[in-house]
JSON list of C-alpha atoms in Angstrom, two decimals:
[
{"chain": "M", "resi": 1, "resn": "MET", "atom": "CA", "xyz": [-6.10, 15.50, 4.00]},
{"chain": "M", "resi": 2, "resn": "MET", "atom": "CA", "xyz": [-4.04, 14.54, 7.06]},
{"chain": "M", "resi": 3, "resn": "ARG", "atom": "CA", "xyz": [-6.56, 16.10, 9.43]},
{"chain": "M", "resi": 4, "resn": "LEU", "atom": "CA", "xyz": [-9.38, 14.40, 7.74]},
{"chain": "M", "resi": 5, "resn": "LEU", "atom": "CA", "xyz": [-7.61, 10.87, 7.87]},
{"chain": "M", "resi": 6, "resn": "THR", "atom": "CA", "xyz": [-6.53, 11.37, 11.65]},
{"chain": "M", "resi": 7, "resn": "GLY", "atom": "CA", "xyz": [-9.78, 12.85, 12.74]},
{"chain": "M", "resi": 8, "resn": "THR", "atom": "CA", "xyz": [-8.24, 15.93, 14.08]},
{"chain": "M", "resi": 9, "resn": "ASP", "atom": "CA", "xyz": [-10.30, 18.27, 11.85]},
{"chain": "M", "resi": 10, "resn": "LYS", "atom": "CA", "xyz": [-13.27, 19.29, 13.96]},
{"chain": "M", "resi": 11, "resn": "GLU", "atom": "CA", "xyz": [-15.13, 20.89, 11.09]},
{"chain": "M", "resi": 12, "resn": "ILE", "atom": "CA", "xyz": [-15.40, 17.78, 9.05]},
{"chain": "M", "resi": 13, "resn": "THR", "atom": "CA", "xyz": [-18.20, 15.55, 10.41]},
{"chain": "M", "resi": 14, "resn": "ASP", "atom": "CA", "xyz": [-17.85, 12.65, 7.89]},
{"chain": "M", "resi": 15, "resn": "SER", "atom": "CA", "xyz": [-14.64, 10.66, 8.67]},
{"chain": "M", "resi": 16, "resn": "PHE", "atom": "CA", "xyz": [-12.62, 8.55, 6.42]},
{"chain": "M", "resi": 17, "resn": "GLU", "atom": "CA", "xyz": [-13.02, 4.69, 7.15]},
{"chain": "M", "resi": 18, "resn": "PHE", "atom": "CA", "xyz": [-9.98, 2.49, 7.01]},
{"chain": "M", "resi": 19, "resn": "VAL", "atom": "CA", "xyz": [-11.28, -1.05, 6.59]},
{"chain": "M", "resi": 20, "resn": "PRO", "atom": "CA", "xyz": [-8.66, -3.53, 5.97]},
{"chain": "M", "resi": 21, "resn": "LEU", "atom": "CA", "xyz": [-9.58, -6.34, 3.64]},
{"chain": "M", "resi": 22, "resn": "SER", "atom": "CA", "xyz": [-6.16, -8.07, 3.28]},
{"chain": "M", "resi": 23, "resn": "ILE", "atom": "CA", "xyz": [-2.80, -8.05, 5.16]},
{"chain": "M", "resi": 24, "resn": "ASP", "atom": "CA", "xyz": [0.23, -9.69, 3.84]},
{"chain": "M", "resi": 25, "resn": "ALA", "atom": "CA", "xyz": [3.85, -9.75, 4.95]},
{"chain": "M", "resi": 26, "resn": "PHE", "atom": "CA", "xyz": [7.02, -10.12, 3.01]},
{"chain": "M", "resi": 27, "resn": "GLY", "atom": "CA", "xyz": [10.04, -10.15, 5.41]},
{"chain": "M", "resi": 28, "resn": "SER", "atom": "CA", "xyz": [10.08, -6.62, 6.96]},
{"chain": "M", "resi": 29, "resn": "THR", "atom": "CA", "xyz": [7.34, -5.28, 4.59]},
{"chain": "M", "resi": 30, "resn": "VAL", "atom": "CA", "xyz": [3.76, -5.51, 5.49]},
{"chain": "M", "resi": 31, "resn": "ILE", "atom": "CA", "xyz": [1.14, -4.67, 2.81]},
{"chain": "M", "resi": 32, "resn": "VAL", "atom": "CA", "xyz": [-2.54, -3.67, 3.98]},
{"chain": "M", "resi": 33, "resn": "GLU", "atom": "CA", "xyz": [-5.25, -3.15, 1.48]},
{"chain": "M", "resi": 34, "resn": "GLY", "atom": "CA", "xyz": [-8.62, -1.79, 1.96]},
{"chain": "M", "resi": 35, "resn": "CYS", "atom": "CA", "xyz": [-11.33, 0.60, 1.01]},
{"chain": "M", "resi": 36, "resn": "ASP", "atom": "CA", "xyz": [-13.78, 3.18, 2.00]},
{"chain": "M", "resi": 37, "resn": "GLN", "atom": "CA", "xyz": [-16.80, 1.95, 0.18]},
{"chain": "M", "resi": 38, "resn": "ARG", "atom": "CA", "xyz": [-19.00, 5.15, 0.93]},
{"chain": "M", "resi": 39, "resn": "ARG", "atom": "CA", "xyz": [-16.46, 7.15, -1.09]},
{"chain": "M", "resi": 40, "resn": "ASP", "atom": "CA", "xyz": [-15.26, 4.65, -3.64]},
{"chain": "M", "resi": 41, "resn": "ILE", "atom": "CA", "xyz": [-11.61, 5.04, -2.52]},
{"chain": "M", "resi": 42, "resn": "SER", "atom": "CA", "xyz": [-9.29, 2.03, -2.40]},
{"chain": "M", "resi": 43, "resn": "TRP", "atom": "CA", "xyz": [-5.99, 2.38, -0.36]},
{"chain": "M", "resi": 44, "resn": "ILE", "atom": "CA", "xyz": [-2.83, 0.41, 0.31]},
{"chain": "M", "resi": 45, "resn": "HIS", "atom": "CA", "xyz": [-0.45, 0.82, 3.20]},
{"chain": "M", "resi": 46, "resn": "ALA", "atom": "CA", "xyz": [3.08, -0.42, 2.86]},
{"chain": "M", "resi": 47, "resn": "TRP", "atom": "CA", "xyz": [4.71, -0.66, 6.39]},
{"chain": "M", "resi": 48, "resn": "THR", "atom": "CA", "xyz": [8.45, -1.54, 6.99]},
{"chain": "M", "resi": 49, "resn": "VAL", "atom": "CA", "xyz": [8.86, -2.92, 10.46]},
{"chain": "M", "resi": 50, "resn": "ASN", "atom": "CA", "xyz": [12.17, -3.62, 12.33]},
{"chain": "M", "resi": 51, "resn": "SER", "atom": "CA", "xyz": [13.02, -6.86, 14.13]},
{"chain": "M", "resi": 52, "resn": "HIS", "atom": "CA", "xyz": [11.10, -5.63, 17.18]},
{"chain": "M", "resi": 53, "resn": "GLY", "atom": "CA", "xyz": [7.90, -5.28, 15.29]},
{"chain": "M", "resi": 54, "resn": "ILE", "atom": "CA", "xyz": [8.09, -1.43, 15.49]},
{"chain": "M", "resi": 55, "resn": "ILE", "atom": "CA", "xyz": [6.89, 0.33, 12.25]},
{"chain": "M", "resi": 56, "resn": "THR", "atom": "CA", "xyz": [9.78, 2.36, 10.97]},
{"chain": "M", "resi": 57, "resn": "GLN", "atom": "CA", "xyz": [8.36, 3.51, 7.52]},
{"chain": "M", "resi": 58, "resn": "VAL", "atom": "CA", "xyz": [4.96, 4.08, 6.15]},
{"chain": "M", "resi": 59, "resn": "ARG", "atom": "CA", "xyz": [4.01, 4.29, 2.47]},
{"chain": "M", "resi": 60, "resn": "GLU", "atom": "CA", "xyz": [0.40, 5.27, 1.58]},
{"chain": "M", "resi": 61, "resn": "TYR", "atom": "CA", "xyz": [-1.41, 4.89, -1.77]},
{"chain": "M", "resi": 62, "resn": "PHE", "atom": "CA", "xyz": [-4.94, 5.89, -2.58]},
{"chain": "M", "resi": 63, "resn": "ASN", "atom": "CA", "xyz": [-6.70, 4.81, -5.75]},
{"chain": "M", "resi": 64, "resn": "THR", "atom": "CA", "xyz": [-3.57, 3.22, -7.11]},
{"chain": "M", "resi": 65, "resn": "SER", "atom": "CA", "xyz": [-2.89, -0.18, -8.43]},
{"chain": "M", "resi": 66, "resn": "LEU", "atom": "CA", "xyz": [0.36, -1.61, -6.74]},
{"chain": "M", "resi": 67, "resn": "THR", "atom": "CA", "xyz": [2.56, -4.41, -7.66]},
{"chain": "M", "resi": 68, "resn": "VAL", "atom": "CA", "xyz": [5.12, -5.63, -5.08]},
{"chain": "M", "resi": 69, "resn": "THR", "atom": "CA", "xyz": [8.35, -7.12, -6.57]},
{"chain": "M", "resi": 70, "resn": "ARG", "atom": "CA", "xyz": [11.41, -8.64, -5.08]},
{"chain": "M", "resi": 71, "resn": "PHE", "atom": "CA", "xyz": [14.80, -8.04, -6.37]},
{"chain": "M", "resi": 72, "resn": "LEU", "atom": "CA", "xyz": [16.84, -11.33, -6.28]},
{"chain": "M", "resi": 73, "resn": "ASN", "atom": "CA", "xyz": [20.20, -11.23, -4.78]},
{"chain": "M", "resi": 74, "resn": "SER", "atom": "CA", "xyz": [23.09, -12.42, -7.04]},
{"chain": "M", "resi": 75, "resn": "THR", "atom": "CA", "xyz": [26.77, -12.51, -6.33]},
{"chain": "M", "resi": 76, "resn": "LYS", "atom": "CA", "xyz": [27.69, -12.03, -10.07]},
{"chain": "M", "resi": 77, "resn": "PRO", "atom": "CA", "xyz": [27.24, -8.70, -11.95]},
{"chain": "M", "resi": 78, "resn": "VAL", "atom": "CA", "xyz": [24.08, -8.49, -13.99]},
{"chain": "M", "resi": 79, "resn": "SER", "atom": "CA", "xyz": [22.83, -5.99, -16.50]},
{"chain": "M", "resi": 80, "resn": "VAL", "atom": "CA", "xyz": [19.40, -4.27, -16.04]},
{"chain": "M", "resi": 81, "resn": "THR", "atom": "CA", "xyz": [17.87, -6.24, -18.82]},
{"chain": "M", "resi": 82, "resn": "SER", "atom": "CA", "xyz": [18.80, -9.58, -17.09]},
{"chain": "M", "resi": 83, "resn": "LEU", "atom": "CA", "xyz": [17.33, -8.79, -13.72]},
{"chain": "M", "resi": 84, "resn": "HIS", "atom": "CA", "xyz": [14.67, -11.13, -12.59]},
{"chain": "M", "resi": 85, "resn": "CYS", "atom": "CA", "xyz": [12.01, -9.36, -10.52]},
{"chain": "M", "resi": 86, "resn": "PRO", "atom": "CA", "xyz": [9.17, -11.60, -9.67]},
{"chain": "M", "resi": 87, "resn": "SER", "atom": "CA", "xyz": [5.85, -10.22, -8.58]},
{"chain": "M", "resi": 88, "resn": "VAL", "atom": "CA", "xyz": [5.05, -11.34, -5.05]},
{"chain": "M", "resi": 89, "resn": "TRP", "atom": "CA", "xyz": [1.76, -9.20, -4.50]},
{"chain": "M", "resi": 90, "resn": "GLU", "atom": "CA", "xyz": [-0.76, -7.29, -6.61]},
{"chain": "M", "resi": 91, "resn": "SER", "atom": "CA", "xyz": [-3.43, -4.99, -5.52]},
{"chain": "M", "resi": 92, "resn": "SER", "atom": "CA", "xyz": [-6.88, -6.12, -6.26]},
{"chain": "M", "resi": 93, "resn": "LEU", "atom": "CA", "xyz": [-9.25, -3.29, -5.06]},
{"chain": "M", "resi": 94, "resn": "ALA", "atom": "CA", "xyz": [-8.18, -0.51, -7.46]},
{"chain": "M", "resi": 95, "resn": "ASN", "atom": "CA", "xyz": [-9.96, -2.42, -10.33]},
{"chain": "M", "resi": 96, "resn": "ARG", "atom": "CA", "xyz": [-13.26, -2.87, -8.26]},
{"chain": "M", "resi": 97, "resn": "ILE", "atom": "CA", "xyz": [-13.94, 0.88, -7.72]},
{"chain": "M", "resi": 98, "resn": "GLY", "atom": "CA", "xyz": [-14.68, 1.23, -11.46]},
{"chain": "M", "resi": 99, "resn": "LYS", "atom": "CA", "xyz": [-11.93, 3.96, -12.09]},
{"chain": "M", "resi": 100, "resn": "SER", "atom": "CA", "xyz": [-8.76, 4.02, -14.22]},
{"chain": "M", "resi": 101, "resn": "VAL", "atom": "CA", "xyz": [-6.07, 4.40, -11.66]},
{"chain": "M", "resi": 102, "resn": "PRO", "atom": "CA", "xyz": [-2.29, 4.81, -12.01]},
{"chain": "M", "resi": 103, "resn": "GLY", "atom": "CA", "xyz": [-0.15, 1.82, -11.35]},
{"chain": "M", "resi": 104, "resn": "LEU", "atom": "CA", "xyz": [3.09, 1.65, -9.37]},
{"chain": "M", "resi": 105, "resn": "VAL", "atom": "CA", "xyz": [5.72, -0.99, -8.62]},
{"chain": "M", "resi": 106, "resn": "LEU", "atom": "CA", "xyz": [7.15, -1.24, -5.11]},
{"chain": "M", "resi": 107, "resn": "ALA", "atom": "CA", "xyz": [10.56, -3.16, -5.12]},
{"chain": "M", "resi": 108, "resn": "ILE", "atom": "CA", "xyz": [11.57, -4.71, -1.93]}
]
């Protein structure tokens, strides 16, 4: 799959198209969502960037519904049941491709 996505596989003539439809940033995390409409594939990239704008980590999701949530800092001890983790972003393309897809939560 990596050779297909990077274009290094010379035997495959049909390339994968990364067409970004939305880009959002939450601190050091950048979320990019898009799709390859010919293949009915949605994708999400979650990049972590440092203070110089250099990408230090990449997470990639295909045909997956993603919810990004933020842990709130607290100085007092809390139990797991009392944590408040508001959703700051939700993917929108997975539902459009007409497939049932797994859902994940990315905590930042």
